[in-house]
Protein backbone atom coordinates (compact mmCIF):
# COMPACT_ATOMS: atom_id res chain seq x y z
CA UNK A 1 0.00 0.00 0.00
CA UNK A 2 1.81 3.11 -1.24
CA UNK A 3 1.20 6.29 0.75
CA UNK A 4 0.24 9.19 -1.48
CA UNK A 5 1.80 12.48 -0.45
CA UNK A 6 4.00 15.07 -2.11
CA UNK A 7 7.70 14.23 -2.08
CA UNK A 8 8.50 17.75 -0.81
CA UNK A 9 6.97 16.86 2.59
CA UNK A 10 9.27 16.24 5.55
CA UNK A 11 8.74 12.78 7.03
CA UNK A 12 9.15 12.08 10.74
CA UNK A 13 8.65 9.05 12.93
CA UNK A 14 7.06 9.47 16.36
CA UNK A 15 7.23 6.33 18.48
CA UNK A 16 4.38 5.87 20.94
CA UNK A 17 3.07 3.26 23.37
CA UNK A 18 -0.20 2.62 25.13
CA UNK A 19 -2.31 0.17 27.01
CA UNK A 20 -5.60 -1.66 26.95
CA UNK A 21 -6.42 -1.43 30.65
CA UNK A 22 -8.89 -4.03 31.87
CA UNK A 23 -10.68 -4.60 35.14
CA UNK A 24 -13.19 -7.13 36.33
CA UNK A 25 -16.51 -5.91 37.72
CA UNK A 26 -18.47 -8.83 39.10
CA UNK A 27 -18.23 -11.36 36.24
CA UNK A 28 -17.75 -8.77 33.49
CA UNK A 29 -14.48 -7.55 31.99
CA UNK A 30 -14.27 -3.83 31.23
CA UNK A 31 -11.65 -1.69 29.49
CA UNK A 32 -10.78 1.99 29.90
CA UNK A 33 -11.54 4.49 27.13
CA UNK A 34 -10.68 8.18 26.89
CA UNK A 35 -12.91 10.85 25.35
CA UNK A 36 -10.50 13.53 24.07
CA UNK A 37 -11.35 17.23 23.83
CA UNK A 38 -9.23 18.63 21.03
CA UNK A 39 -9.63 15.69 18.67
CA UNK A 40 -13.27 15.05 19.66
CA UNK A 41 -12.66 11.31 19.53
CA UNK A 42 -12.67 8.19 21.72
CA UNK A 43 -9.41 6.26 22.17
CA UNK A 44 -7.48 3.85 24.32
CA UNK A 45 -4.67 5.62 26.21
CA UNK A 46 -1.36 6.11 24.39
CA UNK A 47 1.32 8.73 23.88
CA UNK A 48 4.81 9.70 22.78
CA UNK A 49 7.88 7.92 24.03
CA UNK A 50 10.24 10.24 25.93
CA UNK A 51 13.96 10.15 25.16
CA UNK A 52 15.61 7.22 26.95
CA UNK A 53 12.29 5.76 28.10
CA UNK A 54 11.51 2.11 27.35
CA UNK A 55 8.20 1.32 25.65
CA UNK A 56 6.54 -0.31 28.65
CA UNK A 57 7.41 2.68 30.84
CA UNK A 58 5.94 4.96 28.17
CA UNK A 59 2.72 2.93 28.07
CA UNK A 60 2.33 2.90 31.88
CA UNK A 61 3.06 6.65 32.12
CA UNK A 62 0.58 7.51 29.36
CA UNK A 63 -2.13 5.32 30.91
CA UNK A 64 -1.64 7.15 34.23
CA UNK A 65 -1.57 10.61 32.59
CA UNK A 66 -4.61 10.07 30.39
CA UNK A 67 -6.83 7.98 32.67
CA UNK A 68 -5.67 8.55 36.25
CA UNK A 69 -5.19 4.78 36.66
CA UNK A 70 -2.14 2.84 37.81
CA UNK A 71 -1.94 -0.48 36.00
CA UNK A 72 0.02 -3.71 36.06
CA UNK A 73 1.37 -4.91 32.69
CA UNK A 74 0.20 -8.39 31.67
CA UNK A 75 1.60 -8.86 28.16
CA UNK A 76 2.78 -7.16 25.00
CA UNK A 77 0.01 -7.16 22.40
CA UNK A 78 1.13 -5.73 19.06
CA UNK A 79 2.48 -2.79 17.12
CA UNK A 80 0.09 -0.73 15.00
CA UNK A 81 1.32 2.05 12.72
CA UNK A 82 -0.65 4.97 11.38
CA UNK A 83 0.23 8.18 9.56
CA UNK A 84 -0.74 11.79 10.10
CA UNK A 85 -0.46 14.30 7.27
CA UNK A 86 -0.23 18.04 7.92
CA UNK A 87 -0.60 19.96 4.66
CA UNK A 88 -0.02 23.38 6.26
CA UNK A 89 3.36 22.38 7.68
CA UNK A 90 4.08 19.99 4.79
CA UNK A 91 4.94 17.12 7.09
CA UNK A 92 4.01 13.47 7.33
CA UNK A 93 4.21 11.72 10.71
CA UNK A 94 4.62 7.97 10.73
CA UNK A 95 3.56 6.82 14.17
CA UNK A 96 4.19 3.26 15.34
CA UNK A 97 2.29 2.52 18.56
CA UNK A 98 3.35 -0.40 20.76
CA UNK A 99 0.38 -1.79 22.70
CA UNK A 100 0.34 -3.62 26.02
CA UNK A 101 -2.41 -5.44 27.88
CA UNK A 102 -2.68 -4.10 31.44
CA UNK A 103 -4.76 -4.76 34.52
CA UNK A 104 -6.20 -1.92 36.58
CA UNK A 105 -4.47 -1.58 39.95
CA UNK A 106 -5.69 1.70 41.50
CA UNK A 107 -6.81 5.25 40.88
CA UNK A 108 -9.91 7.21 39.93
CA UNK A 109 -10.86 8.44 36.46
CA UNK A 110 -8.98 11.67 35.85
CA UNK A 111 -10.83 14.95 35.98
CA UNK A 112 -11.63 16.83 32.80
CA UNK A 113 -8.70 18.88 31.49
CA UNK A 114 -7.46 20.49 28.27
CA UNK A 115 -6.77 17.10 26.68
CA UNK A 116 -9.29 14.72 28.27
CA UNK A 117 -13.05 15.24 28.28
CA UNK A 118 -13.78 12.09 30.33
CA UNK A 119 -12.60 8.57 31.09
CA UNK A 120 -14.96 5.63 31.40
CA UNK A 121 -15.05 1.86 31.70
CA UNK A 122 -16.83 0.05 28.89
CA UNK A 123 -17.54 -3.68 28.39
CA UNK A 124 -14.76 -5.70 26.76
CA UNK A 125 -17.09 -6.82 23.98
CA UNK A 126 -17.58 -6.08 20.29
CA UNK A 127 -20.33 -3.66 21.38
CA UNK A 128 -17.93 -1.89 23.75
CA UNK A 129 -15.23 -1.50 21.14
CA UNK A 130 -17.65 0.22 18.76
CA UNK A 131 -17.26 3.34 20.93
CA UNK A 132 -13.66 3.69 19.74
CA UNK A 133 -13.06 6.16 16.90
CA UNK A 134 -10.21 4.43 15.06
CA UNK A 135 -10.09 1.12 13.22
CA UNK A 136 -6.51 0.34 14.28
CA UNK A 137 -7.44 0.68 17.97
CA UNK A 138 -10.53 -1.48 17.45
CA UNK A 139 -8.20 -4.16 16.05
CA UNK A 140 -6.01 -3.95 19.17
CA UNK A 141 -9.01 -4.35 21.49
CA UNK A 142 -10.27 -7.22 19.31
CA UNK A 143 -7.00 -9.05 20.11
CA UNK A 144 -7.79 -8.68 23.81
CA UNK A 145 -11.37 -9.90 23.31
CA UNK A 146 -10.00 -12.97 21.48
CA UNK A 147 -7.36 -13.50 24.19
CA UNK A 148 -10.05 -13.70 26.87
CA UNK A 149 -12.41 -15.66 24.62
CA UNK A 150 -15.61 -16.77 26.28
CA UNK A 151 -14.47 -15.62 29.73
CA UNK A 152 -16.50 -12.42 29.35
CA UNK A 153 -19.85 -14.03 28.57
mmCIF file of C-alpha atoms in Angstrom:
data_model
loop_
_atom_site.group_PDB
_atom_site.id
_atom_site.type_symbol
_atom_site.label_atom_id
_atom_site.label_comp_id
_atom_site.label_asym_id
_atom_site.label_seq_id
_atom_site.Cartn_x
_atom_site.Cartn_y
_atom_site.Cartn_z
ATOM 1 C CA UNK A 1 0.000 0.000 0.000
ATOM 2 C CA UNK A 2 1.805 3.110 -1.241
ATOM 3 C CA UNK A 3 1.203 6.291 0.750
ATOM 4 C CA UNK A 4 0.239 9.185 -1.479
ATOM 5 C CA UNK A 5 1.797 12.484 -0.446
ATOM 6 C CA UNK A 6 4.000 15.070 -2.110
ATOM 7 C CA UNK A 7 7.705 14.227 -2.082
ATOM 8 C CA UNK A 8 8.500 17.752 -0.806
ATOM 9 C CA UNK A 9 6.970 16.861 2.591
ATOM 10 C CA UNK A 10 9.268 16.236 5.547
ATOM 11 C CA UNK A 11 8.739 12.778 7.029
ATOM 12 C CA UNK A 12 9.154 12.082 10.742
ATOM 13 C CA UNK A 13 8.651 9.050 12.926
ATOM 14 C CA UNK A 14 7.063 9.472 16.359
ATOM 15 C CA UNK A 15 7.234 6.329 18.479
ATOM 16 C CA UNK A 16 4.377 5.873 20.938
ATOM 17 C CA UNK A 17 3.069 3.259 23.368
ATOM 18 C CA UNK A 18 -0.195 2.621 25.128
ATOM 19 C CA UNK A 19 -2.313 0.173 27.005
ATOM 20 C CA UNK A 20 -5.597 -1.658 26.949
ATOM 21 C CA UNK A 21 -6.423 -1.431 30.647
ATOM 22 C CA UNK A 22 -8.888 -4.035 31.865
ATOM 23 C CA UNK A 23 -10.684 -4.596 35.142
ATOM 24 C CA UNK A 24 -13.193 -7.134 36.330
ATOM 25 C CA UNK A 25 -16.511 -5.911 37.723
ATOM 26 C CA UNK A 26 -18.470 -8.833 39.102
ATOM 27 C CA UNK A 27 -18.233 -11.360 36.241
ATOM 28 C CA UNK A 28 -17.755 -8.765 33.488
ATOM 29 C CA UNK A 29 -14.480 -7.549 31.993
ATOM 30 C CA UNK A 30 -14.266 -3.825 31.231
ATOM 31 C CA UNK A 31 -11.654 -1.686 29.488
ATOM 32 C CA UNK A 32 -10.776 1.991 29.895
ATOM 33 C CA UNK A 33 -11.540 4.495 27.130
ATOM 34 C CA UNK A 34 -10.679 8.177 26.886
ATOM 35 C CA UNK A 35 -12.906 10.854 25.347
ATOM 36 C CA UNK A 36 -10.502 13.527 24.070
ATOM 37 C CA UNK A 37 -11.353 17.226 23.828
ATOM 38 C CA UNK A 38 -9.225 18.632 21.025
ATOM 39 C CA UNK A 39 -9.634 15.694 18.668
ATOM 40 C CA UNK A 40 -13.267 15.054 19.656
ATOM 41 C CA UNK A 41 -12.662 11.307 19.528
ATOM 42 C CA UNK A 42 -12.666 8.186 21.717
ATOM 43 C CA UNK A 43 -9.414 6.261 22.169
ATOM 44 C CA UNK A 44 -7.481 3.845 24.323
ATOM 45 C CA UNK A 45 -4.666 5.616 26.205
ATOM 46 C CA UNK A 46 -1.362 6.113 24.390
ATOM 47 C CA UNK A 47 1.317 8.730 23.879
ATOM 48 C CA UNK A 48 4.814 9.696 22.784
ATOM 49 C CA UNK A 49 7.885 7.922 24.029
ATOM 50 C CA UNK A 50 10.244 10.238 25.928
ATOM 51 C CA UNK A 51 13.963 10.152 25.165
ATOM 52 C CA UNK A 52 15.615 7.218 26.949
ATOM 53 C CA UNK A 53 12.285 5.764 28.100
ATOM 54 C CA UNK A 54 11.515 2.114 27.346
ATOM 55 C CA UNK A 55 8.204 1.318 25.647
ATOM 56 C CA UNK A 56 6.538 -0.309 28.653
ATOM 57 C CA UNK A 57 7.408 2.675 30.843
ATOM 58 C CA UNK A 58 5.936 4.961 28.171
ATOM 59 C CA UNK A 59 2.722 2.933 28.069
ATOM 60 C CA UNK A 60 2.335 2.899 31.878
ATOM 61 C CA UNK A 61 3.056 6.649 32.120
ATOM 62 C CA UNK A 62 0.581 7.508 29.364
ATOM 63 C CA UNK A 63 -2.128 5.320 30.913
ATOM 64 C CA UNK A 64 -1.636 7.152 34.234
ATOM 65 C CA UNK A 65 -1.566 10.608 32.593
ATOM 66 C CA UNK A 66 -4.611 10.072 30.388
ATOM 67 C CA UNK A 67 -6.827 7.979 32.669
ATOM 68 C CA UNK A 68 -5.667 8.549 36.255
ATOM 69 C CA UNK A 69 -5.189 4.779 36.664
ATOM 70 C CA UNK A 70 -2.143 2.839 37.807
ATOM 71 C CA UNK A 71 -1.940 -0.483 36.003
ATOM 72 C CA UNK A 72 0.016 -3.714 36.056
ATOM 73 C CA UNK A 73 1.368 -4.905 32.685
ATOM 74 C CA UNK A 74 0.201 -8.392 31.670
ATOM 75 C CA UNK A 75 1.603 -8.863 28.159
ATOM 76 C CA UNK A 76 2.779 -7.163 25.001
ATOM 77 C CA UNK A 77 0.013 -7.159 22.398
ATOM 78 C CA UNK A 78 1.125 -5.729 19.061
ATOM 79 C CA UNK A 79 2.483 -2.790 17.117
ATOM 80 C CA UNK A 80 0.089 -0.733 15.000
ATOM 81 C CA UNK A 81 1.321 2.046 12.723
ATOM 82 C CA UNK A 82 -0.650 4.973 11.385
ATOM 83 C CA UNK A 83 0.229 8.185 9.558
ATOM 84 C CA UNK A 84 -0.739 11.792 10.096
ATOM 85 C CA UNK A 85 -0.464 14.305 7.270
ATOM 86 C CA UNK A 86 -0.225 18.043 7.922
ATOM 87 C CA UNK A 87 -0.602 19.960 4.663
ATOM 88 C CA UNK A 88 -0.025 23.382 6.262
ATOM 89 C CA UNK A 89 3.364 22.376 7.683
ATOM 90 C CA UNK A 90 4.079 19.988 4.785
ATOM 91 C CA UNK A 91 4.942 17.117 7.086
ATOM 92 C CA UNK A 92 4.006 13.475 7.333
ATOM 93 C CA UNK A 93 4.208 11.721 10.705
ATOM 94 C CA UNK A 94 4.620 7.967 10.727
ATOM 95 C CA UNK A 95 3.555 6.820 14.174
ATOM 96 C CA UNK A 96 4.187 3.260 15.341
ATOM 97 C CA UNK A 97 2.287 2.524 18.564
ATOM 98 C CA UNK A 98 3.353 -0.398 20.764
ATOM 99 C CA UNK A 99 0.378 -1.792 22.698
ATOM 100 C CA UNK A 100 0.345 -3.621 26.023
ATOM 101 C CA UNK A 101 -2.410 -5.437 27.884
ATOM 102 C CA UNK A 102 -2.680 -4.104 31.436
ATOM 103 C CA UNK A 103 -4.760 -4.757 34.515
ATOM 104 C CA UNK A 104 -6.196 -1.917 36.575
ATOM 105 C CA UNK A 105 -4.473 -1.583 39.950
ATOM 106 C CA UNK A 106 -5.687 1.699 41.499
ATOM 107 C CA UNK A 107 -6.814 5.253 40.884
ATOM 108 C CA UNK A 108 -9.906 7.210 39.931
ATOM 109 C CA UNK A 109 -10.857 8.436 36.460
ATOM 110 C CA UNK A 110 -8.976 11.670 35.851
ATOM 111 C CA UNK A 111 -10.834 14.951 35.981
ATOM 112 C CA UNK A 112 -11.633 16.825 32.800
ATOM 113 C CA UNK A 113 -8.699 18.878 31.488
ATOM 114 C CA UNK A 114 -7.462 20.491 28.272
ATOM 115 C CA UNK A 115 -6.766 17.099 26.677
ATOM 116 C CA UNK A 116 -9.294 14.724 28.272
ATOM 117 C CA UNK A 117 -13.054 15.237 28.285
ATOM 118 C CA UNK A 118 -13.781 12.093 30.329
ATOM 119 C CA UNK A 119 -12.597 8.572 31.087
ATOM 120 C CA UNK A 120 -14.957 5.631 31.395
ATOM 121 C CA UNK A 121 -15.049 1.860 31.697
ATOM 122 C CA UNK A 122 -16.833 0.054 28.891
ATOM 123 C CA UNK A 123 -17.544 -3.679 28.393
ATOM 124 C CA UNK A 124 -14.758 -5.698 26.761
ATOM 125 C CA UNK A 125 -17.090 -6.820 23.978
ATOM 126 C CA UNK A 126 -17.583 -6.076 20.292
ATOM 127 C CA UNK A 127 -20.335 -3.656 21.375
ATOM 128 C CA UNK A 128 -17.928 -1.887 23.749
ATOM 129 C CA UNK A 129 -15.226 -1.504 21.141
ATOM 130 C CA UNK A 130 -17.655 0.222 18.762
ATOM 131 C CA UNK A 131 -17.259 3.342 20.931
ATOM 132 C CA UNK A 132 -13.655 3.695 19.736
ATOM 133 C CA UNK A 133 -13.058 6.163 16.903
ATOM 134 C CA UNK A 134 -10.215 4.425 15.061
ATOM 135 C CA UNK A 135 -10.089 1.123 13.220
ATOM 136 C CA UNK A 136 -6.513 0.339 14.283
ATOM 137 C CA UNK A 137 -7.437 0.685 17.973
ATOM 138 C CA UNK A 138 -10.527 -1.476 17.452
ATOM 139 C CA UNK A 139 -8.201 -4.163 16.049
ATOM 140 C CA UNK A 140 -6.006 -3.950 19.166
ATOM 141 C CA UNK A 141 -9.008 -4.346 21.491
ATOM 142 C CA UNK A 142 -10.272 -7.216 19.314
ATOM 143 C CA UNK A 143 -7.001 -9.045 20.106
ATOM 144 C CA UNK A 144 -7.793 -8.682 23.811
ATOM 145 C CA UNK A 145 -11.367 -9.904 23.315
ATOM 146 C CA UNK A 146 -9.997 -12.966 21.482
ATOM 147 C CA UNK A 147 -7.360 -13.497 24.190
ATOM 148 C CA UNK A 148 -10.047 -13.699 26.874
ATOM 149 C CA UNK A 149 -12.410 -15.665 24.616
ATOM 150 C CA UNK A 150 -15.615 -16.775 26.284
ATOM 151 C CA UNK A 151 -14.472 -15.624 29.728
ATOM 152 C CA UNK A 152 -16.496 -12.423 29.352
ATOM 153 C CA UNK A 153 -19.848 -14.030 28.570
#
